[in-house]
Amino acid sequence: MDEHVTRTIPITLMMVIEAYQKVRRGGKAVGIDRESWGDFEKNLNGNLYVIWNRLSSGSYHPSAVRTVEIPKKDGKMRKLGIPTVRDRIAQCVVKDYMEERIDPQFHKSSYGYRPLRSGKEAVEQVRKNCKEYAWVIDLDISKFFDEIDHELMMKGVGAMIEESWVKMYVKRWLEMKIEQPDGTLADRQGRGTPQGGVISPLLANIYLHYALDKWLELKHPEIRFARYADDMVIHCRTKAETEQILLEIRERLNEVKLRLNETKTKVVYCKDYRRKQKYEQVQFNFLGYSFQPRNSKSYQGTGNYLAYTAEISKENQTEIKEAIRESVNWRDTSMQIEAIAGKLNSKLRGWIHYFGSYSKRALRRTLWVLENRLIKWMRDKYKITSIRKAYAKLSELRKERPRLFYHWQKGYC
């Protein structure tokens, strides 16, 4: 097979160069060969040529994936697979080739890791669905990336793309050995694709497209859903319908070699001024937002009413506060305030762009942590004993230089 593919693989050197430019902006962690970007770039043109030559001839074989563990929010550890620098580039080449051809086949309610689609669009879709549908299945798949079945994965790839060389390389990446934390190598035994692999999100979308998206569309066209990678929210009209669909999803996941995380999966009632049933679970999180009943002001100014709305989650509020605390050495009174702004503005821009659409009030409260940090820092730097005087000095600076901090520009202070 390899000999046949050598003359027909349409990979150009420019495709490899463009892939390098994309993945170069990513993480710095090294793979099993311990080669860093700096090492690779000592002979950049030669190394890119070697990758192209091997990919285009069908002779490219990936290295094992190095396993690292990072803490999750619940205190458990998440395993990430770190490919080598060369494998990241090679995977990006094939991923881009595949994506251009198969992305239009994905479901309109799939938002994760797709060109011109975003998490904000997924949140907006969920927000709209909650207005129309009273019940939600907050779906969690147990160890999804670890459990993906290779045989079913290859069937999904084959159904979406015909080129044999693409399937050959996907199969090789699926079968890459794993370097364990103790240095030993292990086989995948027909399951899993590493979180951290460049091509893994695309493969995950293919798998769940057939496992759930198309299945739900065919079997339950009356419901709505939004999926971002393996985070999924399913909207139903009645409690009975919700419970029945959840039962069927449990069976469906078993058919495609996956398992429901029974602890994290839950049925939620989208309670508001129209929906007055009693149900214990009325809140769920999705992509950093908390969806739950909240008192909202009437547009006519006639008072408050109970609405089911999205707002930045408590967990993400905490993460933002911790990032503000950790990004700056607040005990360093020798630095200038411009340096503080330089360290924080890109983060502030990202937070405001993502969370500002539906939770400006909550985000403003969260960002007051930064104002308080600045006041304390100014007191220490300028030996100001009064909090009131330090606040007045900061307010004066804000008026003089309203564009110094991004949240000042946008009115989050």
Short mmCIF file of C-alpha atoms in Angstrom, two decimals:
data_model
loop_
_atom_site.label_atom_id
_atom_site.label_comp_id
_atom_site.label_asym_id
_atom_site.label_seq_id
_atom_site.Cartn_x
_atom_site.Cartn_y
_atom_site.Cartn_z
CA MET A 1 0.00 0.00 0.00
CA ASP A 2 2.75 2.42 0.95
CA GLU A 3 4.52 1.93 -2.40
CA HIS A 4 1.32 2.68 -4.26
CA VAL A 5 0.68 5.85 -2.25
CA THR A 6 4.18 7.26 -2.71
CA ARG A 7 3.38 8.63 -6.17
CA THR A 8 -0.05 10.03 -5.40
CA ILE A 9 0.12 11.90 -2.09
CA PRO A 10 -0.67 15.56 -2.92
CA ILE A 11 1.35 17.17 -0.10
CA THR A 12 3.47 20.16 -1.06
CA LEU A 13 6.38 21.77 0.75
CA MET A 14 4.28 24.93 1.16
CA MET A 15 1.64 22.92 3.06
CA VAL A 16 4.35 21.80 5.48
CA ILE A 17 5.66 25.36 5.90
CA GLU A 18 2.15 26.68 6.60
CA ALA A 19 1.53 23.89 9.12
CA TYR A 20 4.81 24.73 10.89
CA GLN A 21 3.76 28.39 11.14
CA LYS A 22 0.45 27.38 12.74
CA VAL A 23 1.70 24.89 15.32
CA ARG A 24 4.75 27.03 16.18
CA ARG A 25 2.36 29.33 18.04
CA GLY A 26 1.26 26.47 20.28
CA GLY A 27 2.68 24.83 23.38
CA LYS A 28 6.36 24.55 24.23
CA ALA A 29 6.27 21.09 25.85
CA VAL A 30 8.70 18.65 24.22
CA GLY A 31 7.89 15.19 22.92
CA ILE A 32 9.57 11.84 23.48
CA ASP A 33 12.71 12.95 21.60
CA ARG A 34 13.01 16.04 23.86
CA GLU A 35 13.51 18.20 20.76
CA SER A 36 12.43 21.80 21.40
CA TRP A 37 11.35 24.37 18.83
CA GLY A 38 14.76 26.01 19.25
CA ASP A 39 16.50 22.72 18.45
CA PHE A 40 14.26 22.13 15.43
CA GLU A 41 14.83 25.63 14.05
CA LYS A 42 18.63 25.30 14.05
CA ASN A 43 18.12 23.55 10.70
CA LEU A 44 14.62 24.76 9.92
CA ASN A 45 14.63 24.49 6.12
CA GLY A 46 16.28 21.08 6.17
CA ASN A 47 13.93 19.69 8.80
CA LEU A 48 10.82 20.97 7.01
CA TYR A 49 12.09 19.43 3.78
CA VAL A 50 12.58 16.05 5.49
CA ILE A 51 9.01 16.13 6.86
CA TRP A 52 7.62 17.01 3.43
CA ASN A 53 9.69 14.36 1.68
CA ARG A 54 8.55 11.63 4.04
CA LEU A 55 4.90 12.71 4.15
CA SER A 56 4.62 13.00 0.37
CA SER A 57 6.27 9.62 -0.18
CA GLY A 58 4.17 7.72 2.37
CA SER A 59 7.25 6.92 4.46
CA TYR A 60 6.46 9.16 7.42
CA HIS A 61 6.12 7.20 10.67
CA PRO A 62 5.27 9.03 13.91
CA SER A 63 7.16 8.72 17.17
CA ALA A 64 5.59 7.61 20.43
CA VAL A 65 3.60 10.18 22.41
CA ARG A 66 4.94 11.41 25.73
CA THR A 67 2.36 11.32 28.54
CA VAL A 68 2.14 14.17 31.04
CA GLU A 69 -0.45 14.65 33.77
CA ILE A 70 -2.06 17.98 34.64
CA PRO A 71 -4.53 18.66 37.49
CA LYS A 72 -8.23 19.03 36.67
CA LYS A 73 -10.67 21.34 38.45
CA ASP A 74 -12.07 18.43 40.46
CA GLY A 75 -8.64 17.57 41.83
CA LYS A 76 -8.12 14.55 39.60
CA MET A 77 -5.39 14.32 36.97
CA ARG A 78 -5.86 14.60 33.21
CA LYS A 79 -3.46 12.77 30.90
CA LEU A 80 -2.17 14.73 27.92
CA GLY A 81 -0.27 13.20 25.04
CA ILE A 82 2.59 15.38 23.81
CA PRO A 83 3.69 14.56 20.22
CA THR A 84 7.13 15.51 18.97
CA VAL A 85 7.60 18.82 17.18
CA ARG A 86 7.80 16.96 13.87
CA ASP A 87 4.62 15.01 14.53
CA ARG A 88 2.75 18.19 15.40
CA ILE A 89 3.70 19.66 12.02
CA ALA A 90 2.87 16.46 10.14
CA GLN A 91 -0.48 16.09 11.90
CA CYS A 92 -1.34 19.70 11.09
CA VAL A 93 -0.65 19.11 7.38
CA VAL A 94 -3.05 16.16 7.23
CA LYS A 95 -5.58 17.80 9.56
CA ASP A 96 -5.77 20.90 7.33
CA TYR A 97 -6.15 18.75 4.22
CA MET A 98 -8.96 16.74 5.83
CA GLU A 99 -10.71 19.71 7.40
CA GLU A 100 -11.06 21.59 4.14
CA ARG A 101 -12.86 18.62 2.62
CA ILE A 102 -14.98 17.27 5.46
CA ASP A 103 -15.95 20.23 7.63
CA PRO A 104 -19.10 21.01 5.58
CA GLN A 105 -20.33 17.50 6.41
CA PHE A 106 -20.45 18.17 10.15
CA HIS A 107 -23.71 18.98 11.92
CA LYS A 108 -24.74 22.62 12.22
CA SER A 109 -24.95 22.19 16.01
CA SER A 110 -21.30 21.12 16.30
CA TYR A 111 -19.13 24.10 17.21
CA GLY A 112 -15.84 22.90 18.67
CA TYR A 113 -12.52 23.14 16.80
CA ARG A 114 -14.08 24.05 13.49
CA PRO A 115 -13.12 26.88 11.10
CA LEU A 116 -15.25 30.01 11.53
CA ARG A 117 -17.12 28.52 14.52
CA SER A 118 -16.61 29.43 18.16
CA GLY A 119 -17.51 28.71 21.75
CA LYS A 120 -19.46 31.98 21.89
CA GLU A 121 -21.72 30.75 19.10
CA ALA A 122 -22.31 27.50 20.99
CA VAL A 123 -23.21 29.44 24.14
CA GLU A 124 -25.61 31.61 22.15
CA GLN A 125 -27.25 28.52 20.67
CA VAL A 126 -27.73 27.00 24.13
CA ARG A 127 -29.13 30.30 25.40
CA LYS A 128 -31.71 30.38 22.59
CA ASN A 129 -32.59 26.72 23.06
CA CYS A 130 -33.20 27.22 26.78
CA LYS A 131 -35.86 29.81 25.94
CA GLU A 132 -37.72 27.33 23.75
CA TYR A 133 -37.12 24.05 25.57
CA ALA A 134 -37.79 23.56 29.29
CA TRP A 135 -35.53 20.57 29.93
CA VAL A 136 -31.83 19.90 29.43
CA ILE A 137 -29.55 16.88 29.44
CA ASP A 138 -26.13 18.09 30.57
CA LEU A 139 -24.17 15.24 28.98
CA ASP A 140 -20.75 14.08 30.11
CA ILE A 141 -18.91 11.22 28.40
CA SER A 142 -16.52 9.29 30.60
CA LYS A 143 -12.85 9.50 29.47
CA PHE A 144 -13.89 10.21 25.88
CA PHE A 145 -10.46 10.72 24.30
CA ASP A 146 -9.12 7.62 26.06
CA GLU A 147 -12.04 5.41 24.99
CA ILE A 148 -12.36 6.20 21.26
CA ASP A 149 -12.46 2.86 19.45
CA HIS A 150 -9.95 2.72 16.59
CA GLU A 151 -11.99 0.43 14.37
CA LEU A 152 -15.06 2.67 14.60
CA MET A 153 -12.85 5.73 14.23
CA MET A 154 -11.45 4.44 10.95
CA LYS A 155 -14.97 3.67 9.70
CA GLY A 156 -15.94 7.27 10.40
CA VAL A 157 -12.85 8.63 8.63
CA GLY A 158 -13.51 6.35 5.66
CA ALA A 159 -17.12 7.53 5.43
CA MET A 160 -16.01 11.15 5.20
CA ILE A 161 -12.90 11.01 3.04
CA GLU A 162 -11.83 8.58 0.31
CA GLU A 163 -8.07 9.12 0.01
CA SER A 164 -6.23 6.00 1.15
CA TRP A 165 -3.12 7.95 2.15
CA VAL A 166 -5.16 10.04 4.62
CA LYS A 167 -6.55 6.89 6.22
CA MET A 168 -3.05 5.43 6.33
CA TYR A 169 -1.66 8.35 8.28
CA VAL A 170 -4.66 8.57 10.61
CA LYS A 171 -4.24 4.87 11.40
CA ARG A 172 -0.55 5.39 12.15
CA TRP A 173 -1.29 8.25 14.53
CA LEU A 174 -4.00 6.27 16.28
CA GLU A 175 -1.57 3.40 16.80
CA MET A 176 1.32 5.50 18.15
CA LYS A 177 2.81 4.01 21.27
CA ILE A 178 2.57 5.89 24.57
CA GLU A 179 5.56 6.78 26.73
CA GLN A 180 4.36 6.47 30.32
CA PRO A 181 5.58 8.87 33.05
CA ASP A 182 8.05 6.17 34.19
CA GLY A 183 9.59 6.03 30.69
CA THR A 184 8.14 2.68 29.60
CA LEU A 185 6.32 2.31 26.26
CA ALA A 186 2.77 0.97 26.05
CA ASP A 187 0.44 0.01 23.19
CA ARG A 188 -2.92 1.71 22.80
CA GLN A 189 -4.68 -1.63 22.41
CA GLY A 190 -7.14 -0.28 19.87
CA ARG A 191 -8.44 2.65 21.90
CA GLY A 192 -7.86 6.34 22.40
CA THR A 193 -6.39 9.38 20.72
CA PRO A 194 -4.14 11.66 22.75
CA GLN A 195 -5.46 14.92 24.13
CA GLY A 196 -2.73 17.25 22.97
CA GLY A 197 -2.46 15.81 19.47
CA VAL A 198 -3.04 18.37 16.69
CA ILE A 199 -5.33 16.04 14.78
CA SER A 200 -7.21 14.70 17.83
CA PRO A 201 -9.97 17.38 17.94
CA LEU A 202 -10.85 16.72 14.29
CA LEU A 203 -10.94 12.97 14.91
CA ALA A 204 -13.12 13.55 17.97
CA ASN A 205 -15.58 15.54 15.84
CA ILE A 206 -15.72 12.74 13.27
CA TYR A 207 -16.36 10.13 15.95
CA LEU A 208 -19.11 12.08 17.71
CA HIS A 209 -20.65 13.16 14.41
CA TYR A 210 -21.63 9.55 13.77
CA ALA A 211 -21.94 8.44 17.39
CA LEU A 212 -24.37 11.19 18.47
CA ASP A 213 -24.95 14.12 16.08
CA LYS A 214 -26.33 12.19 13.11
CA TRP A 215 -27.97 9.64 15.37
CA LEU A 216 -29.88 12.35 17.28
CA GLU A 217 -30.84 14.11 14.04
CA LEU A 218 -32.28 10.90 12.58
CA LYS A 219 -33.85 9.42 15.72
CA HIS A 220 -35.01 12.60 17.46
CA PRO A 221 -35.38 15.45 14.96
CA GLU A 222 -37.75 17.20 17.38
CA ILE A 223 -35.04 18.03 19.93
CA ARG A 224 -32.14 20.49 19.79
CA PHE A 225 -28.55 20.26 20.96
CA ALA A 226 -25.22 22.05 20.95
CA ARG A 227 -21.88 20.27 21.06
CA TYR A 228 -18.39 21.66 21.55
CA ALA A 229 -15.95 18.73 21.19
CA ASP A 230 -17.18 16.28 23.85
CA ASP A 231 -19.15 18.92 25.84
CA MET A 232 -22.80 18.50 24.89
CA VAL A 233 -26.14 20.00 25.95
CA ILE A 234 -29.37 18.41 24.70
CA HIS A 235 -32.70 20.28 24.92
CA CYS A 236 -36.08 18.55 25.33
CA ARG A 237 -39.66 19.71 25.83
CA THR A 238 -40.85 17.49 28.69
CA LYS A 239 -39.35 15.61 31.62
CA ALA A 240 -40.62 12.29 30.27
CA GLU A 241 -39.04 12.95 26.87
CA THR A 242 -35.78 13.93 28.56
CA GLU A 243 -35.60 10.76 30.63
CA GLN A 244 -36.41 8.57 27.63
CA ILE A 245 -33.79 10.22 25.42
CA LEU A 246 -31.18 9.92 28.17
CA LEU A 247 -31.95 6.20 28.41
CA GLU A 248 -31.50 5.83 24.66
CA ILE A 249 -28.26 7.86 24.70
CA ARG A 250 -26.87 5.56 27.37
CA GLU A 251 -27.60 2.58 25.11
CA ARG A 252 -26.24 4.38 22.05
CA LEU A 253 -22.95 5.20 23.75
CA ASN A 254 -22.59 1.57 24.70
CA GLU A 255 -23.03 0.64 21.01
CA VAL A 256 -20.18 2.96 19.99
CA LYS A 257 -17.84 1.76 22.77
CA LEU A 258 -18.29 4.84 24.99
CA ARG A 259 -19.70 5.32 28.48
CA LEU A 260 -21.84 7.94 30.14
CA ASN A 261 -20.30 9.63 33.16
CA GLU A 262 -23.22 8.97 35.49
CA THR A 263 -21.87 11.26 38.21
CA LYS A 264 -21.58 14.36 36.04
CA THR A 265 -24.46 13.80 33.61
CA LYS A 266 -27.67 15.39 34.86
CA VAL A 267 -31.20 16.40 33.89
CA VAL A 268 -31.89 20.11 34.42
CA TYR A 269 -35.13 22.10 34.50
CA CYS A 270 -34.84 25.57 32.91
CA LYS A 271 -37.03 27.31 35.45
CA ASP A 272 -38.25 30.85 34.74
CA TYR A 273 -41.36 33.01 35.13
CA ARG A 274 -43.28 30.74 32.74
CA ARG A 275 -42.01 27.41 34.07
CA LYS A 276 -43.07 26.91 37.65
CA GLN A 277 -42.64 23.20 38.25
CA LYS A 278 -40.56 22.11 41.21
CA TYR A 279 -37.36 20.27 40.33
CA GLU A 280 -34.18 19.98 42.35
CA GLN A 281 -31.70 20.60 39.52
CA VAL A 282 -32.09 23.97 37.77
CA GLN A 283 -28.47 24.84 36.92
CA PHE A 284 -25.79 23.58 34.53
CA ASN A 285 -22.43 24.82 33.24
CA PHE A 286 -21.36 25.00 29.62
CA LEU A 287 -18.10 26.43 28.24
CA GLY A 288 -17.41 28.59 31.28
CA TYR A 289 -20.96 29.88 31.67
CA SER A 290 -23.48 29.00 34.37
CA PHE A 291 -27.07 28.69 33.11
CA GLN A 292 -29.65 29.14 35.88
CA PRO A 293 -32.71 31.16 37.00
CA ARG A 294 -31.88 34.76 37.88
CA ASN A 295 -33.86 37.90 38.63
CA SER A 296 -33.74 40.18 35.61
CA LYS A 297 -35.01 43.68 34.98
CA SER A 298 -37.98 44.09 32.68
CA TYR A 299 -37.30 45.90 29.42
CA GLN A 300 -40.35 48.07 30.13
CA GLY A 301 -38.91 49.06 33.50
CA THR A 302 -41.91 47.64 35.36
CA GLY A 303 -39.87 45.54 37.78
CA ASN A 304 -38.00 42.26 37.95
CA TYR A 305 -38.92 38.85 36.60
CA LEU A 306 -37.36 35.38 36.78
CA ALA A 307 -35.33 34.59 33.67
CA TYR A 308 -33.15 31.63 32.73
CA THR A 309 -29.89 33.30 31.84
CA ALA A 310 -26.18 32.71 31.19
CA GLU A 311 -23.50 34.23 33.37
CA ILE A 312 -19.81 33.60 33.95
CA SER A 313 -19.54 30.56 36.23
CA LYS A 314 -18.21 30.71 39.79
CA GLU A 315 -15.31 28.47 38.75
CA ASN A 316 -14.26 30.86 36.00
CA GLN A 317 -14.64 33.87 38.26
CA THR A 318 -12.20 32.16 40.62
CA GLU A 319 -9.81 31.36 37.75
CA ILE A 320 -9.79 35.00 36.64
CA LYS A 321 -9.06 36.21 40.17
CA GLU A 322 -6.22 33.71 40.51
CA ALA A 323 -4.79 34.71 37.12
CA ILE A 324 -4.79 38.38 38.19
CA ARG A 325 -3.01 37.45 41.41
CA GLU A 326 -0.43 35.18 39.78
CA SER A 327 0.36 37.15 36.59
CA VAL A 328 1.92 40.07 38.43
CA ASN A 329 4.41 40.24 41.29
CA TRP A 330 2.28 42.63 43.32
CA ARG A 331 4.99 43.03 45.97
CA ASP A 332 7.34 44.59 43.42
CA THR A 333 6.88 48.32 43.96
CA SER A 334 9.81 49.18 41.70
CA MET A 335 7.93 48.38 38.50
CA GLN A 336 5.78 50.91 36.68
CA ILE A 337 2.03 50.58 36.25
CA GLU A 338 2.55 50.28 32.47
CA ALA A 339 4.32 46.97 33.12
CA ILE A 340 1.30 45.70 35.03
CA ALA A 341 -0.98 46.69 32.15
CA GLY A 342 1.38 44.95 29.72
CA LYS A 343 1.14 41.70 31.67
CA LEU A 344 -2.65 41.75 31.99
CA ASN A 345 -4.16 43.45 28.93
CA SER A 346 -4.14 40.42 26.62
CA LYS A 347 -5.89 38.38 29.34
CA LEU A 348 -8.38 41.16 30.03
CA ARG A 349 -9.15 41.40 26.32
CA GLY A 350 -9.87 37.67 26.14
CA TRP A 351 -12.06 37.61 29.25
CA ILE A 352 -14.11 40.61 28.18
CA HIS A 353 -14.50 39.40 24.61
CA TYR A 354 -15.75 35.99 25.75
CA PHE A 355 -17.68 36.65 28.97
CA GLY A 356 -18.83 40.21 28.36
CA SER A 357 -21.70 39.31 26.04
CA TYR A 358 -24.05 37.88 28.68
CA SER A 359 -22.56 38.64 32.09
CA LYS A 360 -21.14 42.15 32.10
CA ARG A 361 -22.31 42.80 35.65
CA ALA A 362 -20.78 39.61 37.05
CA LEU A 363 -17.58 40.13 35.08
CA ARG A 364 -17.32 43.70 36.36
CA ARG A 365 -17.61 42.41 39.93
CA THR A 366 -14.89 39.87 39.20
CA LEU A 367 -12.55 42.44 37.70
CA TRP A 368 -12.88 44.64 40.76
CA VAL A 369 -10.28 42.29 42.21
CA LEU A 370 -7.83 43.96 39.84
CA GLU A 371 -8.85 47.44 41.01
CA ASN A 372 -8.34 46.39 44.61
CA ARG A 373 -4.93 44.93 43.76
CA LEU A 374 -3.95 48.17 42.03
CA ILE A 375 -5.06 50.23 45.02
CA LYS A 376 -3.02 48.10 47.42
CA TRP A 377 -0.01 48.19 45.10
CA MET A 378 -0.24 51.99 44.81
CA ARG A 379 -0.45 52.36 48.57
CA ASP A 380 2.76 50.34 48.94
CA LYS A 381 4.55 52.05 46.05
CA TYR A 382 3.70 55.64 47.00
CA LYS A 383 3.52 55.11 50.79
CA ILE A 384 -0.14 56.16 50.90
CA THR A 385 -1.69 55.34 54.27
CA SER A 386 -5.33 55.98 53.34
CA ILE A 387 -7.32 53.62 51.10
CA ARG A 388 -9.49 56.58 50.10
CA LYS A 389 -6.48 58.60 48.91
CA ALA A 390 -5.11 55.60 46.98
CA TYR A 391 -8.50 55.10 45.32
CA ALA A 392 -8.62 58.81 44.43
CA LYS A 393 -5.13 58.58 42.88
CA LEU A 394 -6.18 55.54 40.83
CA SER A 395 -9.40 57.30 39.73
CA GLU A 396 -7.37 60.30 38.63
CA LEU A 397 -5.02 58.07 36.63
CA ARG A 398 -8.03 56.34 35.04
CA LYS A 399 -9.36 59.69 33.85
CA GLU A 400 -5.97 60.78 32.53
CA ARG A 401 -5.16 57.50 30.79
CA PRO A 402 -8.45 55.67 30.17
CA ARG A 403 -6.84 53.31 27.66
CA LEU A 404 -4.02 52.09 29.91
CA PHE A 405 -5.92 48.95 30.97
CA TYR A 406 -8.26 47.19 28.57
CA HIS A 407 -11.05 46.87 31.15
CA TRP A 408 -10.87 50.65 31.65
CA GLN A 409 -11.44 51.14 27.93
CA LYS A 410 -14.54 48.94 28.05
CA GLY A 411 -16.05 50.33 31.25
CA TYR A 412 -15.40 47.37 33.54
CA CYS A 413 -14.35 49.45 36.55
#
